[in-house]
CSV table of C-alpha atoms and ligand atoms in Angstrom, one decimal:
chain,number,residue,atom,x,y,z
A,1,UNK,CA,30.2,-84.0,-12.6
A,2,UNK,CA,32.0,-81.4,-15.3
A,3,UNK,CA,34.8,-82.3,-17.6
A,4,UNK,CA,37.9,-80.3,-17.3
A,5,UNK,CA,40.8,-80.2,-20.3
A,6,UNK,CA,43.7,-82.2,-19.1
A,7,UNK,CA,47.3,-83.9,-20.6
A,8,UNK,CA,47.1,-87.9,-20.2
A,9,UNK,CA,49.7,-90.5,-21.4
A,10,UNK,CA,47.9,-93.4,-22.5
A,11,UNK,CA,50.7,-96.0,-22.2
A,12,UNK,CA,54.1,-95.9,-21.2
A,13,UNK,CA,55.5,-95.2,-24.6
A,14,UNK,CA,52.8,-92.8,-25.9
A,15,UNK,CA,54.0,-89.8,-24.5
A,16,UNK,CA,51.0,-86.8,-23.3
A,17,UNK,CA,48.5,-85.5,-25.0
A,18,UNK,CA,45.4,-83.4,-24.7
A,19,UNK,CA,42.2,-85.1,-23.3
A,20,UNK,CA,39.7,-84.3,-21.2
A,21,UNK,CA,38.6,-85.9,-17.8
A,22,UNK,CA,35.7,-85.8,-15.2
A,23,UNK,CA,35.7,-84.2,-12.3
A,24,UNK,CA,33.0,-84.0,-9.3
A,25,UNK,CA,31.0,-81.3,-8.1
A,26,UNK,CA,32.2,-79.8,-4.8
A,27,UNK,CA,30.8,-81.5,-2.3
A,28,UNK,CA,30.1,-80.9,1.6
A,29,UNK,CA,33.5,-80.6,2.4
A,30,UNK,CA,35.3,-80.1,-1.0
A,31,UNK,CA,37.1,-77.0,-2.9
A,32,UNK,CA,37.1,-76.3,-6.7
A,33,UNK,CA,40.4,-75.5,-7.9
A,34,UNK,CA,41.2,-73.6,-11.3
A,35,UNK,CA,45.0,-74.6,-11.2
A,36,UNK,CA,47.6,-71.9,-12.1
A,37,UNK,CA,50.6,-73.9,-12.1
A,38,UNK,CA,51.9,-77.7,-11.6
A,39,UNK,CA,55.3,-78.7,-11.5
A,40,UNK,CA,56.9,-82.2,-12.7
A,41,UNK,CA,58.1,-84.7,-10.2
A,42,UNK,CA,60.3,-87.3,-10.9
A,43,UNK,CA,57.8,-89.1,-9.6
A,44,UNK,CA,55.5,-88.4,-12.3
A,45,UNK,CA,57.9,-89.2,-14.8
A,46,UNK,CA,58.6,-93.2,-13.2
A,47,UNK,CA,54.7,-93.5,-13.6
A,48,UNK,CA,53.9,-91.9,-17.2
A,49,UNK,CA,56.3,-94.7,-18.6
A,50,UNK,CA,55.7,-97.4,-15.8
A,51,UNK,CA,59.0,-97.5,-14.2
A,52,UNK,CA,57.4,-98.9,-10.8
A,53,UNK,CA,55.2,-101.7,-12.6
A,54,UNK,CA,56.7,-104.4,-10.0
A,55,UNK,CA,55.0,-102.3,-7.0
A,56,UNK,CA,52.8,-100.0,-8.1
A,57,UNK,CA,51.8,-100.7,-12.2
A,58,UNK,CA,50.6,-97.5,-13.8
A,59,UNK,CA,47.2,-97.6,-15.4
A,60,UNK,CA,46.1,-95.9,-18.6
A,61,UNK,CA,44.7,-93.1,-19.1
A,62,UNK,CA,47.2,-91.5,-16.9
A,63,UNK,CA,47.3,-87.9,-15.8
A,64,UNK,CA,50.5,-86.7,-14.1
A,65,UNK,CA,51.2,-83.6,-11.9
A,66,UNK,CA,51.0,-83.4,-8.1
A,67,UNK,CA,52.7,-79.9,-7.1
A,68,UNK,CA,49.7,-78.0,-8.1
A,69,UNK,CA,48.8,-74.3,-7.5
A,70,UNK,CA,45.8,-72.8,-7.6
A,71,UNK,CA,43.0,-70.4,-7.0
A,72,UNK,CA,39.6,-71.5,-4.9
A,73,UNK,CA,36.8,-70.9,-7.5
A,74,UNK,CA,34.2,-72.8,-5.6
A,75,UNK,CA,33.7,-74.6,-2.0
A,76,UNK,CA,31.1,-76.9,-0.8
A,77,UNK,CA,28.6,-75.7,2.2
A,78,UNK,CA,30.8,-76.7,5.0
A,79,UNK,CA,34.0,-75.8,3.9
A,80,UNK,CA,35.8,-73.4,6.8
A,81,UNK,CA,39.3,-73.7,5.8
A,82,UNK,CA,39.5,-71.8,2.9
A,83,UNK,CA,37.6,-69.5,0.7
A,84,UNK,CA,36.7,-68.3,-3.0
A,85,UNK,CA,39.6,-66.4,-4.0
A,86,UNK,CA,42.6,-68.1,-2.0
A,87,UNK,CA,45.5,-69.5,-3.7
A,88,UNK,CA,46.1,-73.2,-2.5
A,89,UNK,CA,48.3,-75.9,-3.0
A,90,UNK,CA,48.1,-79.7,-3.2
A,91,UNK,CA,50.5,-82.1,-3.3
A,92,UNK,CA,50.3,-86.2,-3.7
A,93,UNK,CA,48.0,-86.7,-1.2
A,94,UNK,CA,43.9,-85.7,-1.5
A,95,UNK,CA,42.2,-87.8,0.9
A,96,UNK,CA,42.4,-89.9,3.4
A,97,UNK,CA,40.1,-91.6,6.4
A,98,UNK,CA,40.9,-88.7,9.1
A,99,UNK,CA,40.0,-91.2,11.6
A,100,UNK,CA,42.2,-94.0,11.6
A,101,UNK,CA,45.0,-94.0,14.6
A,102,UNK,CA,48.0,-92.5,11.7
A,103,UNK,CA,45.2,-89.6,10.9
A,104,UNK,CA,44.4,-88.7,14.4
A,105,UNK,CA,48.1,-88.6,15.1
A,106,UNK,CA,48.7,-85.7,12.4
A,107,UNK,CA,50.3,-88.3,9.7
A,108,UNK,CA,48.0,-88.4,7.5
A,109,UNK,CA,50.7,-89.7,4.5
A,110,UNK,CA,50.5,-93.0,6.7
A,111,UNK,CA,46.6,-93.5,6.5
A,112,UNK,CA,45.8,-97.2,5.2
A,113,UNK,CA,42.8,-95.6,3.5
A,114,UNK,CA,44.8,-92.5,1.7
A,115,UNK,CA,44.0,-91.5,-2.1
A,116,UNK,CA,46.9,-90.5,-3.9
A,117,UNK,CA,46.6,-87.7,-6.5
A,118,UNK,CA,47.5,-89.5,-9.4
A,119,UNK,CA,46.5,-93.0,-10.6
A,120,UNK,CA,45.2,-94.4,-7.2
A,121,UNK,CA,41.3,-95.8,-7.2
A,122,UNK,CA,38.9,-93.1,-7.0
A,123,UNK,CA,36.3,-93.4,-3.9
A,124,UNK,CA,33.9,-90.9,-5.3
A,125,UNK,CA,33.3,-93.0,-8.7
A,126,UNK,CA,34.2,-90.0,-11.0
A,127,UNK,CA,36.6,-91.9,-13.0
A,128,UNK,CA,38.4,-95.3,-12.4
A,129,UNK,CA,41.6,-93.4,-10.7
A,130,UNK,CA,42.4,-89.6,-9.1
A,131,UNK,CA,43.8,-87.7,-12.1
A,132,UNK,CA,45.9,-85.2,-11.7
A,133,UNK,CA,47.3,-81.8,-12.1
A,134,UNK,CA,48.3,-81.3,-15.4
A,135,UNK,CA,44.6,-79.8,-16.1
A,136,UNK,CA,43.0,-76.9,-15.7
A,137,UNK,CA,40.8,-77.8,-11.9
A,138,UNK,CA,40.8,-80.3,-9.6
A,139,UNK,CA,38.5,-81.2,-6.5
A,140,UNK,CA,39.9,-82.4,-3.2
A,141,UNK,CA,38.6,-82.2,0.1
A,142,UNK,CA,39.8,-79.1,2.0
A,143,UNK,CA,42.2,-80.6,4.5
A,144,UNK,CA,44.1,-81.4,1.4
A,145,UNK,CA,44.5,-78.0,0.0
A,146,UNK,CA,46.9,-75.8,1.4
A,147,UNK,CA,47.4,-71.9,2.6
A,148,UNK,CA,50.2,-70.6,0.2
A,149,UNK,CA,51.7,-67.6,1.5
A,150,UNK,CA,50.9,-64.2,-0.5
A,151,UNK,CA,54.7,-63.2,-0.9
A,152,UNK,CA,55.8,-66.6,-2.6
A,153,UNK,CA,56.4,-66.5,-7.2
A,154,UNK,CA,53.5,-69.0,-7.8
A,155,UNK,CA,55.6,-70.8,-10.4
A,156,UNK,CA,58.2,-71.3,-7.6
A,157,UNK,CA,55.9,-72.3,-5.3
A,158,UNK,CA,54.2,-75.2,-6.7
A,159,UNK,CA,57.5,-77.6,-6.5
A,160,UNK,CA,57.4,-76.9,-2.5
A,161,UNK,CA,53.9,-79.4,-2.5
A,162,UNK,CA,56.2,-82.3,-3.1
A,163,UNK,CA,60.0,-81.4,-3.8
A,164,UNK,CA,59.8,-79.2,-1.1
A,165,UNK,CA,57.6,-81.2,1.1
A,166,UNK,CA,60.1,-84.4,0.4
A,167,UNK,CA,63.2,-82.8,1.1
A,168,UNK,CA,62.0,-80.6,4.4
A,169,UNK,CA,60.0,-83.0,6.7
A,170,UNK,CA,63.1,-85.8,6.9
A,171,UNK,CA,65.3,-82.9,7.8
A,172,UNK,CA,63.0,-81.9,10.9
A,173,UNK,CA,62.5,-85.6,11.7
A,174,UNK,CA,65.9,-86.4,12.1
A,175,UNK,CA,66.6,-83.1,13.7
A,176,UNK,CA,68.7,-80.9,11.0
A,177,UNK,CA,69.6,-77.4,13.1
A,178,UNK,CA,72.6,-75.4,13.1
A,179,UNK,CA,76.2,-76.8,13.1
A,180,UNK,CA,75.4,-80.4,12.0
A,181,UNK,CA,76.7,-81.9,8.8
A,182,UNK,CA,73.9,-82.3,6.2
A,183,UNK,CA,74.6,-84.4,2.6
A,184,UNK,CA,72.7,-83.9,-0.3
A,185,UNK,CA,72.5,-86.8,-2.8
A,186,UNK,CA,72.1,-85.2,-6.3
A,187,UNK,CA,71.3,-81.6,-7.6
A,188,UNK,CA,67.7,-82.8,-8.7
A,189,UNK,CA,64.3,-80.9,-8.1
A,190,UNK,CA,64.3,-82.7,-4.6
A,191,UNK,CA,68.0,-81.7,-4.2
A,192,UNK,CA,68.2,-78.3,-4.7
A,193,UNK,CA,65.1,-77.6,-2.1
A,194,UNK,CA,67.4,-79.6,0.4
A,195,UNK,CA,70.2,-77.5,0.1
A,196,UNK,CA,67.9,-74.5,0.3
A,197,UNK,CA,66.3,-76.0,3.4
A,198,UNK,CA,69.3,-77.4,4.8
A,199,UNK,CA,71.2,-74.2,4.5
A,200,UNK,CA,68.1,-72.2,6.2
A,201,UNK,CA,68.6,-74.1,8.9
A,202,UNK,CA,72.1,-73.4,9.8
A,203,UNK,CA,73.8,-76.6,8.7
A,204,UNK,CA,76.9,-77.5,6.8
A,205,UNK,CA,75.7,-78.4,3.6
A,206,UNK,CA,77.6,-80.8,1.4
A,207,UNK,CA,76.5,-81.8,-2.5
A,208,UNK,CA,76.8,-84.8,-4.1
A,209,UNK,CA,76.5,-85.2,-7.3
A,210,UNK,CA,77.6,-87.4,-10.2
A,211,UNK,CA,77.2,-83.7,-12.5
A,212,UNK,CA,80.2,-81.9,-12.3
A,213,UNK,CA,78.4,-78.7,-14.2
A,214,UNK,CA,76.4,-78.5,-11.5
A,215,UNK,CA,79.0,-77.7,-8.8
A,216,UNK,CA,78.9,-73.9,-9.5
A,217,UNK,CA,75.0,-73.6,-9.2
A,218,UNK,CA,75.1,-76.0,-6.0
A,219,UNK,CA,77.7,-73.5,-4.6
A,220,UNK,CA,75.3,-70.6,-5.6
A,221,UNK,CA,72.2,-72.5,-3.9
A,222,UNK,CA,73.9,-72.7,-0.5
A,223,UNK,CA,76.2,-75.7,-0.5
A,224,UNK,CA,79.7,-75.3,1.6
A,225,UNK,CA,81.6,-77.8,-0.3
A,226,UNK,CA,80.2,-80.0,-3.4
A,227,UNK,CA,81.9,-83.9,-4.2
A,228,UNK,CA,81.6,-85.4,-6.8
A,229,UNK,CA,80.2,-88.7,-5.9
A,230,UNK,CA,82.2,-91.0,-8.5
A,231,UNK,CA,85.1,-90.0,-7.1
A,232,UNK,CA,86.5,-92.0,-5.0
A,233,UNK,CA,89.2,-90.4,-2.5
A,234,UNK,CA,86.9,-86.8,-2.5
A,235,UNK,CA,84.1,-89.1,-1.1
A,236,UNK,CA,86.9,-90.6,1.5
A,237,UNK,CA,87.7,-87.5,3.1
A,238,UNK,CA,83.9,-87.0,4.5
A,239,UNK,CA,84.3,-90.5,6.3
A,240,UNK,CA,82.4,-90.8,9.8
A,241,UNK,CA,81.5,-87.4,9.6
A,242,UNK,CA,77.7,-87.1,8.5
A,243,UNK,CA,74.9,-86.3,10.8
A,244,UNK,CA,72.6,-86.7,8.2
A,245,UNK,CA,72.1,-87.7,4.5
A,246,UNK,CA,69.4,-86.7,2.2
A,247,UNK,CA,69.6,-89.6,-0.1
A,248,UNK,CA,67.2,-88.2,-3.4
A,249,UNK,CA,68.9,-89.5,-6.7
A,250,UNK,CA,66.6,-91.2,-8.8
A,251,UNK,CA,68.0,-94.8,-9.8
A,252,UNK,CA,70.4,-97.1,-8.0
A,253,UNK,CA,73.4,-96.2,-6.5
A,254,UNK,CA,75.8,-97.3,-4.8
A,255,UNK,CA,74.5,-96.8,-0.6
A,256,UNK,CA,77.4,-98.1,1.2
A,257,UNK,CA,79.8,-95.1,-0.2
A,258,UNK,CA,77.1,-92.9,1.9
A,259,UNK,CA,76.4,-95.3,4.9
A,260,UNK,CA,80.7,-94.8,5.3
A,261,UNK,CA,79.7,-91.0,5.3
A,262,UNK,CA,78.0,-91.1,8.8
A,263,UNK,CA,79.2,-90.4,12.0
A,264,UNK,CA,77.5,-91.6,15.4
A,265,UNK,CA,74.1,-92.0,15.3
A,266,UNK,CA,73.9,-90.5,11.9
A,267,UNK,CA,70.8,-91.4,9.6
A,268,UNK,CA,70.7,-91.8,5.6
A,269,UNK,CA,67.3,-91.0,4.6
A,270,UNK,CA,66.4,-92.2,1.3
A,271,UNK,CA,63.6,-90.6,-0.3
A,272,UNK,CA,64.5,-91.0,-4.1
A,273,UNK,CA,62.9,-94.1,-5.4
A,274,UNK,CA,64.5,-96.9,-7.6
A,275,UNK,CA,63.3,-99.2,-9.7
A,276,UNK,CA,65.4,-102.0,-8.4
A,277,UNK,CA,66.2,-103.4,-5.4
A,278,UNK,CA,69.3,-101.6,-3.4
A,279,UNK,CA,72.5,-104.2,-1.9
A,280,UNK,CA,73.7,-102.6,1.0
A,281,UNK,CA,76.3,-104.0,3.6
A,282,UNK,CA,75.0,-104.5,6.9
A,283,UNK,CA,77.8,-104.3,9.3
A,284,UNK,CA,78.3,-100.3,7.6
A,285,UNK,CA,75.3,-99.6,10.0
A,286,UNK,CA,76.5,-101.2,13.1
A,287,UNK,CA,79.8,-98.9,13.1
A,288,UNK,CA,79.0,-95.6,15.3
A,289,UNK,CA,74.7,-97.2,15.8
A,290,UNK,CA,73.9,-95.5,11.9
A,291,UNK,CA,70.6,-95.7,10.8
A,292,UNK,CA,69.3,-95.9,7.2
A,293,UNK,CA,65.5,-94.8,6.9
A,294,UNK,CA,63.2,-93.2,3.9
A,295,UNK,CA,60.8,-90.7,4.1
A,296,UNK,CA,57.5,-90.0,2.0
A,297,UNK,CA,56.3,-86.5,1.2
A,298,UNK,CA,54.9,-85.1,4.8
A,299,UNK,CA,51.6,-84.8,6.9
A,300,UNK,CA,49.5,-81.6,5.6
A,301,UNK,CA,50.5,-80.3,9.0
A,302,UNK,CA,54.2,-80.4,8.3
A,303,UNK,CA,53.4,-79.5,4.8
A,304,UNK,CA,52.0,-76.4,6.2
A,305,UNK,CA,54.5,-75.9,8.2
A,306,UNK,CA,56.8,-75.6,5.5
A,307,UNK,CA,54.8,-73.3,3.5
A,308,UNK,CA,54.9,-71.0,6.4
A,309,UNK,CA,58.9,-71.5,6.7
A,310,UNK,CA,59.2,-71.0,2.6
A,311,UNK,CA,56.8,-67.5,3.6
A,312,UNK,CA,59.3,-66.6,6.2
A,313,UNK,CA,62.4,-66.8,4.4
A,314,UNK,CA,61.2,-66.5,1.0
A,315,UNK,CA,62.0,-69.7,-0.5
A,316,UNK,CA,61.0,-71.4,-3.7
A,317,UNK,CA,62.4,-73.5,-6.0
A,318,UNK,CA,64.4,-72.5,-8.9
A,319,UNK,CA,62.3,-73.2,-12.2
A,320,UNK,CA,61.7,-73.0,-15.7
A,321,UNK,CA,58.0,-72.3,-16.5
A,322,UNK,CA,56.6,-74.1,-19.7
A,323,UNK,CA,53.4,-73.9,-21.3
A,324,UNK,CA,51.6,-77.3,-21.2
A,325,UNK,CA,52.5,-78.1,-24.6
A,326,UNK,CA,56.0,-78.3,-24.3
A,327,UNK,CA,55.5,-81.0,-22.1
A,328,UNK,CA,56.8,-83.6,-24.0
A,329,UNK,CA,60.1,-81.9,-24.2
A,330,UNK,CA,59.9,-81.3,-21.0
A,331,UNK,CA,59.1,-85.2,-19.7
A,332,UNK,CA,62.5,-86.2,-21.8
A,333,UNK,CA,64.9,-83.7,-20.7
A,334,UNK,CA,63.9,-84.6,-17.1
A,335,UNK,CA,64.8,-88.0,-17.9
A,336,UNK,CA,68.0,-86.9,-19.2
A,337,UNK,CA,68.5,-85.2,-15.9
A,338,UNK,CA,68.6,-81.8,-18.0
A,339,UNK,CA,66.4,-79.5,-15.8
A,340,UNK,CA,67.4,-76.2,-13.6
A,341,UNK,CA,65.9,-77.5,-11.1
A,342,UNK,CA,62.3,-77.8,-11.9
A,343,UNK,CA,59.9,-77.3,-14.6
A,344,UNK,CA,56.9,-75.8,-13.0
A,345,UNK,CA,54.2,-75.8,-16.0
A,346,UNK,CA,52.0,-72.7,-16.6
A,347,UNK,CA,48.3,-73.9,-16.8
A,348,UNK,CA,46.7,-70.7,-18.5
A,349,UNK,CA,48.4,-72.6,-21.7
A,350,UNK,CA,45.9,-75.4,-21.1
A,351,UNK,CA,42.8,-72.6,-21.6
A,352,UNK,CA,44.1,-71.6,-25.3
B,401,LIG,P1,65.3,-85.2,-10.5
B,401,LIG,O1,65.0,-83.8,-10.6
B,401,LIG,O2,65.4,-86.0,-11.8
B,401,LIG,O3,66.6,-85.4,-9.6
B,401,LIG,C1,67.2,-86.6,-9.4
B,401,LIG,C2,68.7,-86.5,-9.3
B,401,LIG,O4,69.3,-87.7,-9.0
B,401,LIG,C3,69.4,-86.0,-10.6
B,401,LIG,O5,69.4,-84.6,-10.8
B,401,LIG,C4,70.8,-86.6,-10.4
B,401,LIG,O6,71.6,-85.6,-9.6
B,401,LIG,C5,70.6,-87.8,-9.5
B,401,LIG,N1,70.7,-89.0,-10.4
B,401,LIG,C6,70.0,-89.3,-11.5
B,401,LIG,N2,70.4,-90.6,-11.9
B,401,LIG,C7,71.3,-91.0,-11.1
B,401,LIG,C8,72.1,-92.2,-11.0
B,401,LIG,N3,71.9,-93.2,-11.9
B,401,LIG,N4,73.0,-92.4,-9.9
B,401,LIG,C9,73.1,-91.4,-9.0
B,401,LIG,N5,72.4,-90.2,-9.1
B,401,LIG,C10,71.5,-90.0,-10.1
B,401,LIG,O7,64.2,-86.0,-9.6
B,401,LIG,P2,63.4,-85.5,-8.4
B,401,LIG,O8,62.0,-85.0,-8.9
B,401,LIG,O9,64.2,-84.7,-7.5
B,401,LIG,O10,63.0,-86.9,-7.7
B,401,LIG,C11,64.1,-87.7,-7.2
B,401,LIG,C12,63.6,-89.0,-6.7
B,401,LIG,O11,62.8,-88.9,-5.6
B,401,LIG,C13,62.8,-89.7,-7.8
B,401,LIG,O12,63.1,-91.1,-7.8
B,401,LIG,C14,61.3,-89.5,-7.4
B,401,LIG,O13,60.5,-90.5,-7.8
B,401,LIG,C15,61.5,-89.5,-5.9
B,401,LIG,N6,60.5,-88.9,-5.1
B,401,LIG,C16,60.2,-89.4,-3.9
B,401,LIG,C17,59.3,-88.8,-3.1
B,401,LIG,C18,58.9,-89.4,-1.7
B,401,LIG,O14,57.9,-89.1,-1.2
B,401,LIG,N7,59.8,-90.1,-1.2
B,401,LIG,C19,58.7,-87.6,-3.5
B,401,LIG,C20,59.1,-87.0,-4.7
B,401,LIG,C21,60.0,-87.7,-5.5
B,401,LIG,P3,73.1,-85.3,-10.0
B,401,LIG,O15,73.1,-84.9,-11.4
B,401,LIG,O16,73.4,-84.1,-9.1
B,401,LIG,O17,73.9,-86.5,-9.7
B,402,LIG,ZN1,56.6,-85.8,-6.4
């Protein structure tokens, strides 16, 4: 075991601060990560001030950060996927059985025995719960850490282990290719990858946002056309013509504006999560067979699949790179929904 500097809220109105946490050795199958850079979820944000407490209560000390970057500084004697001197990636998965039917099937983000990256119990007895990223090296297991592709900006690159992740596998599932109709529910860190994924696969991507400063830089990420989702009659004019929704805003919302959206067999995938329950009209789904699903990150094969696409076409997401201790700032202005389109936070600050 070694302790590692790390940035831990200690209750849901303390904000972060410096700490420092336990980590375990490698073992057999385990890397050592230094990190380089870790982005900030929104995800992170609902647990630092307990915004799921009805599913999923947050327990203090609490370490954020699960779109991590890094460099392979050590790896336990049978590691084979990786080596000293790679740069990885992990995202909000670092375990899980590998044996269980979901496993074997490549879905490991199904596993009934997963670990979670942040706050979830810790097998290995290091600490009560996984901490994570916002700290200078983390251990996983190497099926968890992932090939990053030596042309991606690393700052860029860390949102794709769960922004990117998020947004990308849905789209596959529900089979987003060229010349269908692809929505995008709000301009977010999640968002903005979907357009950029949507649009790399051929589609026709439409925006919605309740932001109307953000129609000119969802224009400039790839969107055809942009509406404004309070409005209305610009929401009308789309009716019965969706093949698929990418549903990613962050609170409640009204879902049968968007179920009206869809055209035969069209599917709403929701993968931003709200702290309250959703009211939805039934009989909007039996119209045209529409299906309303969600989505949760991706398998680390899909994950790596989507690294290798991001390689291909050179896409990361749009950031603004922080030292660690702005993060308090930064935590607030993503609540205020006043980020272009990701803070991705440079770790080396963390060192000084
Ligand atoms: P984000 O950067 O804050 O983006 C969320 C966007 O939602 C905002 O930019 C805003 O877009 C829109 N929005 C915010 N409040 C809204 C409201 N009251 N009504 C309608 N739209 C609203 O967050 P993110 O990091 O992309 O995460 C988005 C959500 O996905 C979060 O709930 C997060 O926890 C969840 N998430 C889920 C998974 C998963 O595995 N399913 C993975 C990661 C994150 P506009 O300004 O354009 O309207
Ligand atoms: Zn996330």
């Amino acid at each position: 075991m070694y302790e590692t500097k790390a940035y831990a809220a200690t209750s849901a109105t303390s904000g972060l601060a410096l700490t420092a946490i336990p980590r375990r050795d490698p073992g057999e199958h385990d890397v050592q990560i230094e990190i380089l850079f870790c982005g900030i979820c929104h995800s992170d944000l609902h647990h630092v001030r307990d915004e799921f407490q009805d599913m999923m209560p947050t327990r203090y000390p609490f370490v954020p950060g699960h779109e991590i970057i890094g460099c392979v500084i050590a790896v336990g004697p049978s590691v084979t996927k990786h080596k000293v001197g790679d740069t990885v990636g992990v995202g909000y998965m670092v375990e899980s059985d590998l044996t269980c039917p979901q496993c074997r099937a490549g879905n490991e983000q199904f596993c009934p025995n997963i670990t979670i990256t942040i706050g979830w119990p810790d097998k290995h007895g290091t600490a009560a719960q996984t901490y994570g990223g916002h700290s200078n090296s983390i251990v996983v297991h190497e099926h968890f850490a992932l090939s990053i592709p030596s042309n991606l900006d690393l700052p860029g690159a860390a949102p794709l282990l769960c922004a990117g992740i998020t947004s990308y596998a849905p789209m596959r599932h529900h089979g987003v290719t060229a010349g269908k109709k692809v929505g995008i529910v709000g301009l977010g860190g999640l968002g903005h990858m979907g357009v950029k994924f949507a649009k790399a696969f051929g589609a026709h991507v439409v925006v919605f946002t309740t932001s109307p400063e953000k129609t000119e830089d969802a224009l400039r990420l790839g969107a055809d056309e942009v509406v404004l989702s309070r409005h209305g009659e610009e929401m009308q004019k789309h009716a019965r013509t969706f093949d698929f929704i990418l549903d990613t805003a962050s609170a409640v919302h009204d879902l049968n504006s968007y179920l009206n959206l869809l055209g035969v067999d069209g599917n709403l995938t929701l993968v931003g999560i709200a702290d309250k329950p959703f009211q939805f009209f039934g009989p909007a789904l039996l119209y045209g067979r529409r299906s309303l699903s969600g989505s949760n990150f991706g398998s680390i094969a899909e994950t790596q699949e989507m690294l290798h696409f991001c390689g291909k076409h050179n896409i990361t997401a749009d950031v603004e790179v922080i030292p660690i201790q702005m993060i308090n700032q930064a935590y607030e202005r993503l609540a205020k929904n006043d980020v272009k389109y990701r803070f991705s936070i440079d770790m080396a600050s963390l060192k000084q």
